[in-house]
């Protein structure tokens, strides 16, 4: 495009209009603004701190102080304009980063910029919120962090809006900053009805009015303003009962439920011993904070019912309705191998309290707990789901082989239960019933030994009984026998998930197929050990998982479900052994001098499928907690918008300091005309374009300013108003999409 027109004077009307607006604006009183901002923020902070038990008042006050400093110091510098505004916008990064450790995000994650770990933790906290009760007294640290983060981000949002929204907007500027502070105060009221709710609402109204209008009120306006506010407040108090519909205007529950994870699993720990079908989804079902890794137990399978291992019930046990408690380990063993772990449920629903070894009564379990059938296990009173968390003290010993070899033979009568099995009928000559195998190394009375031998000789488990007797022969200690059974299964059997179905699956595994997965390996070892007279049982749950380098937690996915064996030793109690052939690096080795023995992935449980629908009927949850998730999400969005607005302001200021060159403006005009399909002759000049857009003086002003900067070497770039006018001319006659096309052709300069 060639240009031959002469420059003309740029219209000054927009500048005079801005000067009149500045003269009409009230005088700024930053002290009043900060005092009222702090007062409103203080009320909201105290209300928000009540969402956590014990109340997080101290941290909320620190966050408030940071917000006041951000809105005051950075706001004052930002209003100076120019490079001061750029510097102030850059400094917003400091409080934006500081809010995370102040709200509970581990400092190491922040200092080392583990963004993925922080985002994952916040996601875990958000997933927990639809199920928590307030005030939240649980042990899920990320749930507590996210609740605090919601309040911290609301305070920071208000500070950023106060600092960077143009001062000329007056009341609108302060009203925008007040919105996050109002949310800070009213969200707790939606979750838990405050004491003297009407009076607290009146106090909130007074604080909001003081913040929005207090700065511009002079002495003459103060008394009438107070009177008007008083009348409005009294009217609100009188009308409040009639306006309360007890129903939210916005369905925040459906919004907050969107943070709940999809594809949640449940586990059936029944031992089927046949082929299993595993989806291999790799979903994270458990996170455990522990000093030492363990097998994370859900149930003990104490009784052999003739087919496989199961939980004891009154109908199958002739020795009592439930297993009897075993003697306590020695004080030294308890002190050596007891630890307190914190368990956080992932994408899973369960009624079993997942722990390790022998567990004391868990603490902080939502809904409380009841003792399980087997001593040392616990059942939750309500279904546990994603991000529910609790702490539990567990005892899981790992003595060395030499220690177990010297443990002795002191097996009290309470352990008879763990040396029994039910013998099924096999043909007319077999004798069904429950047998108690003589304790290892004991001289059992002849009638008892004869009954066991005759019963087993005519049972389906005669081959297994002969094998157990052969493996026990010549062994000097119970541990030597247990270790021999362990090594026998490790050497002669292979891991395969396509196990055959059979009426007696453990017999088939031991003598026919000789392959299987953890159910077969653990079931066979426990049965052989019992037949040899040593107390044993099967335990089910999860392998230890993988330790997270960022959080230090043990992260367990659905493929880690597993079954193992526990054997009782005097002085130590139940000691875990994992006989499964396949090994993983996440498994805890058994007390043996041999190679590493590990848990096979999968195989201990059968997946029922997606439990998201199953849980809805049995789960009692508090709908009053759901707005927190919405507020956290909105706070993050508002913060992003606030920082984005600050960035836009910085960019605009930077463009003001470094205006575009005339060549850039001319190239932009040519591109806009081309995108708008404006037909031009090859030698069209700016003067000719002025005649084309003569209906709009502002659009003509754009062209004249461009000509002056290009050919006279002086003058200002076209104003925003002139740019909008030219954009409107480009859109004229091209509706309904003309305006969108003109925005694409000549977008606003940010």
PDB file of C-alpha atoms in Angstrom, residues 384-505:
ATOM      1  CA  UNK A 384     -14.753 -45.491  53.512  1.00  0.00           C
ATOM      2  CA  UNK A 385     -14.103 -43.876  50.160  1.00  0.00           C
ATOM      3  CA  UNK A 386     -11.742 -41.621  48.233  1.00  0.00           C
ATOM      4  CA  UNK A 387      -9.498 -39.465  50.428  1.00  0.00           C
ATOM      5  CA  UNK A 388     -10.868 -40.690  53.759  1.00  0.00           C
ATOM      6  CA  UNK A 389      -7.879 -40.881  56.105  1.00  0.00           C
ATOM      7  CA  UNK A 390      -7.071 -42.228  59.538  1.00  0.00           C
ATOM      8  CA  UNK A 391      -4.149 -43.182  61.768  1.00  0.00           C
ATOM      9  CA  UNK A 392      -3.534 -46.572  63.341  1.00  0.00           C
ATOM     10  CA  UNK A 393      -0.822 -48.064  65.524  1.00  0.00           C
ATOM     11  CA  UNK A 394       0.339 -51.401  64.110  1.00  0.00           C
ATOM     12  CA  UNK A 395       2.641 -54.159  65.250  1.00  0.00           C
ATOM     13  CA  UNK A 396       4.312 -56.132  62.444  1.00  0.00           C
ATOM     14  CA  UNK A 397       7.486 -57.966  63.507  1.00  0.00           C
ATOM     15  CA  UNK A 398      10.385 -58.827  61.199  1.00  0.00           C
ATOM     16  CA  UNK A 399      12.787 -60.861  63.326  1.00  0.00           C
ATOM     17  CA  UNK A 400      15.896 -62.382  61.818  1.00  0.00           C
ATOM     18  CA  UNK A 401      16.049 -66.139  61.034  1.00  0.00           C
ATOM     19  CA  UNK A 402      18.284 -66.776  64.045  1.00  0.00           C
ATOM     20  CA  UNK A 403      15.772 -65.050  66.330  1.00  0.00           C
ATOM     21  CA  UNK A 404      12.902 -67.170  65.009  1.00  0.00           C
ATOM     22  CA  UNK A 405      14.942 -70.349  65.265  1.00  0.00           C
ATOM     23  CA  UNK A 406      15.450 -69.704  68.981  1.00  0.00           C
ATOM     24  CA  UNK A 407      11.829 -68.669  69.688  1.00  0.00           C
ATOM     25  CA  UNK A 408      10.994 -71.996  71.329  1.00  0.00           C
ATOM     26  CA  UNK A 409       7.955 -74.278  71.453  1.00  0.00           C
ATOM     27  CA  UNK A 410       5.729 -72.502  73.981  1.00  0.00           C
ATOM     28  CA  UNK A 411       2.357 -72.811  72.215  1.00  0.00           C
ATOM     29  CA  UNK A 412      -0.488 -72.070  74.683  1.00  0.00           C
ATOM     30  CA  UNK A 413      -3.959 -73.577  74.364  1.00  0.00           C
ATOM     31  CA  UNK A 414      -5.304 -70.306  72.890  1.00  0.00           C
ATOM     32  CA  UNK A 415      -3.427 -71.182  69.694  1.00  0.00           C
ATOM     33  CA  UNK A 416      -5.247 -74.497  69.138  1.00  0.00           C
ATOM     34  CA  UNK A 417      -7.668 -72.620  66.881  1.00  0.00           C
ATOM     35  CA  UNK A 418      -4.833 -71.871  64.428  1.00  0.00           C
ATOM     36  CA  UNK A 419      -3.905 -75.569  64.073  1.00  0.00           C
ATOM     37  CA  UNK A 420      -7.322 -76.749  62.872  1.00  0.00           C
ATOM     38  CA  UNK A 421      -8.989 -77.548  59.596  1.00  0.00           C
ATOM     39  CA  UNK A 422     -12.379 -78.820  58.532  1.00  0.00           C
ATOM     40  CA  UNK A 423     -12.146 -82.160  56.736  1.00  0.00           C
ATOM     41  CA  UNK A 424     -14.845 -82.653  54.063  1.00  0.00           C
ATOM     42  CA  UNK A 425     -16.525 -85.953  53.222  1.00  0.00           C
ATOM     43  CA  UNK A 426     -14.984 -88.021  50.423  1.00  0.00           C
ATOM     44  CA  UNK A 427     -16.766 -91.290  49.857  1.00  0.00           C
ATOM     45  CA  UNK A 428     -18.458 -93.598  52.383  1.00  0.00           C
ATOM     46  CA  UNK A 429     -15.262 -94.400  54.291  1.00  0.00           C
ATOM     47  CA  UNK A 430     -14.237 -90.810  55.036  1.00  0.00           C
ATOM     48  CA  UNK A 431     -14.884 -89.159  58.371  1.00  0.00           C
ATOM     49  CA  UNK A 432     -15.939 -85.477  58.187  1.00  0.00           C
ATOM     50  CA  UNK A 433     -15.241 -83.040  60.984  1.00  0.00           C
ATOM     51  CA  UNK A 434     -12.797 -80.571  62.451  1.00  0.00           C
ATOM     52  CA  UNK A 435      -9.359 -81.813  63.457  1.00  0.00           C
ATOM     53  CA  UNK A 436      -6.746 -80.134  65.651  1.00  0.00           C
ATOM     54  CA  UNK A 437      -3.220 -81.016  64.612  1.00  0.00           C
ATOM     55  CA  UNK A 438      -0.813 -81.686  67.488  1.00  0.00           C
ATOM     56  CA  UNK A 439       1.587 -78.806  68.195  1.00  0.00           C
ATOM     57  CA  UNK A 440       5.013 -79.098  66.602  1.00  0.00           C
ATOM     58  CA  UNK A 441       7.395 -81.000  68.859  1.00  0.00           C
ATOM     59  CA  UNK A 442       4.704 -82.063  71.311  1.00  0.00           C
ATOM     60  CA  UNK A 443       3.990 -85.579  72.506  1.00  0.00           C
ATOM     61  CA  UNK A 444       0.285 -85.722  71.716  1.00  0.00           C
ATOM     62  CA  UNK A 445      -1.899 -88.317  73.444  1.00  0.00           C
ATOM     63  CA  UNK A 446      -2.242 -91.480  71.389  1.00  0.00           C
ATOM     64  CA  UNK A 447      -6.067 -91.266  70.904  1.00  0.00           C
ATOM     65  CA  UNK A 448      -5.812 -87.738  69.533  1.00  0.00           C
ATOM     66  CA  UNK A 449      -2.971 -88.593  67.174  1.00  0.00           C
ATOM     67  CA  UNK A 450      -4.774 -91.706  65.976  1.00  0.00           C
ATOM     68  CA  UNK A 451      -7.964 -89.709  65.293  1.00  0.00           C
ATOM     69  CA  UNK A 452      -6.068 -87.098  63.255  1.00  0.00           C
ATOM     70  CA  UNK A 453      -4.188 -89.759  61.279  1.00  0.00           C
ATOM     71  CA  UNK A 454      -7.270 -91.841  60.495  1.00  0.00           C
ATOM     72  CA  UNK A 455      -9.362 -88.820  59.579  1.00  0.00           C
ATOM     73  CA  UNK A 456      -6.723 -87.370  57.268  1.00  0.00           C
ATOM     74  CA  UNK A 457      -5.913 -90.755  55.671  1.00  0.00           C
ATOM     75  CA  UNK A 458      -9.441 -91.053  54.280  1.00  0.00           C
ATOM     76  CA  UNK A 459      -9.841 -87.353  53.384  1.00  0.00           C
ATOM     77  CA  UNK A 460      -9.202 -85.495  50.100  1.00  0.00           C
ATOM     78  CA  UNK A 461      -6.169 -83.957  51.828  1.00  0.00           C
ATOM     79  CA  UNK A 462      -4.336 -87.202  52.567  1.00  0.00           C
ATOM     80  CA  UNK A 463      -1.530 -86.354  50.059  1.00  0.00           C
ATOM     81  CA  UNK A 464      -1.073 -82.885  51.569  1.00  0.00           C
ATOM     82  CA  UNK A 465      -0.963 -84.336  55.092  1.00  0.00           C
ATOM     83  CA  UNK A 466       1.724 -86.840  54.078  1.00  0.00           C
ATOM     84  CA  UNK A 467       3.710 -84.016  52.437  1.00  0.00           C
ATOM     85  CA  UNK A 468       3.492 -81.874  55.582  1.00  0.00           C
ATOM     86  CA  UNK A 469       4.646 -84.767  57.772  1.00  0.00           C
ATOM     87  CA  UNK A 470       7.559 -85.440  55.407  1.00  0.00           C
ATOM     88  CA  UNK A 471       8.636 -81.774  55.403  1.00  0.00           C
ATOM     89  CA  UNK A 472       8.418 -81.619  59.199  1.00  0.00           C
ATOM     90  CA  UNK A 473      10.428 -84.798  59.729  1.00  0.00           C
ATOM     91  CA  UNK A 474      13.856 -84.107  61.164  1.00  0.00           C
ATOM     92  CA  UNK A 475      13.278 -80.359  61.630  1.00  0.00           C
ATOM     93  CA  UNK A 476      14.638 -79.189  64.990  1.00  0.00           C
ATOM     94  CA  UNK A 477      12.565 -76.003  65.323  1.00  0.00           C
ATOM     95  CA  UNK A 478       9.228 -74.694  64.067  1.00  0.00           C
ATOM     96  CA  UNK A 479      11.057 -72.062  62.041  1.00  0.00           C
ATOM     97  CA  UNK A 480      13.162 -74.717  60.298  1.00  0.00           C
ATOM     98  CA  UNK A 481       9.971 -76.503  59.290  1.00  0.00           C
ATOM     99  CA  UNK A 482       8.249 -73.285  58.145  1.00  0.00           C
ATOM    100  CA  UNK A 483      11.292 -72.289  56.111  1.00  0.00           C
ATOM    101  CA  UNK A 484      11.406 -75.735  54.496  1.00  0.00           C
ATOM    102  CA  UNK A 485       7.765 -75.422  53.401  1.00  0.00           C
ATOM    103  CA  UNK A 486       8.518 -71.940  52.092  1.00  0.00           C
ATOM    104  CA  UNK A 487      11.475 -73.133  50.016  1.00  0.00           C
ATOM    105  CA  UNK A 488       9.561 -76.160  48.764  1.00  0.00           C
ATOM    106  CA  UNK A 489       6.890 -73.924  47.204  1.00  0.00           C
ATOM    107  CA  UNK A 490       9.487 -71.531  45.809  1.00  0.00           C
ATOM    108  CA  UNK A 491      11.369 -74.251  43.967  1.00  0.00           C
ATOM    109  CA  UNK A 492       8.736 -76.503  42.464  1.00  0.00           C
ATOM    110  CA  UNK A 493       5.855 -74.196  41.488  1.00  0.00           C
ATOM    111  CA  UNK A 494       5.285 -71.421  38.963  1.00  0.00           C
ATOM    112  CA  UNK A 495       3.188 -68.269  38.896  1.00  0.00           C
ATOM    113  CA  UNK A 496       0.211 -68.278  36.529  1.00  0.00           C
ATOM    114  CA  UNK A 497      -3.069 -66.384  36.860  1.00  0.00           C
ATOM    115  CA  UNK A 498      -5.000 -68.902  34.742  1.00  0.00           C
ATOM    116  CA  UNK A 499      -5.355 -71.386  37.581  1.00  0.00           C
ATOM    117  CA  UNK A 500      -7.630 -74.404  36.928  1.00  0.00           C
ATOM    118  CA  UNK A 501     -10.906 -74.829  38.778  1.00  0.00           C
ATOM    119  CA  UNK A 502     -11.143 -77.829  41.071  1.00  0.00           C
ATOM    120  CA  UNK A 503     -13.268 -79.147  43.967  1.00  0.00           C
ATOM    121  CA  UNK A 504     -10.105 -79.072  46.095  1.00  0.00           C
ATOM    122  CA  UNK A 505      -7.975 -76.316  44.544  1.00  0.00           C
TER     123      UNK A 505
END
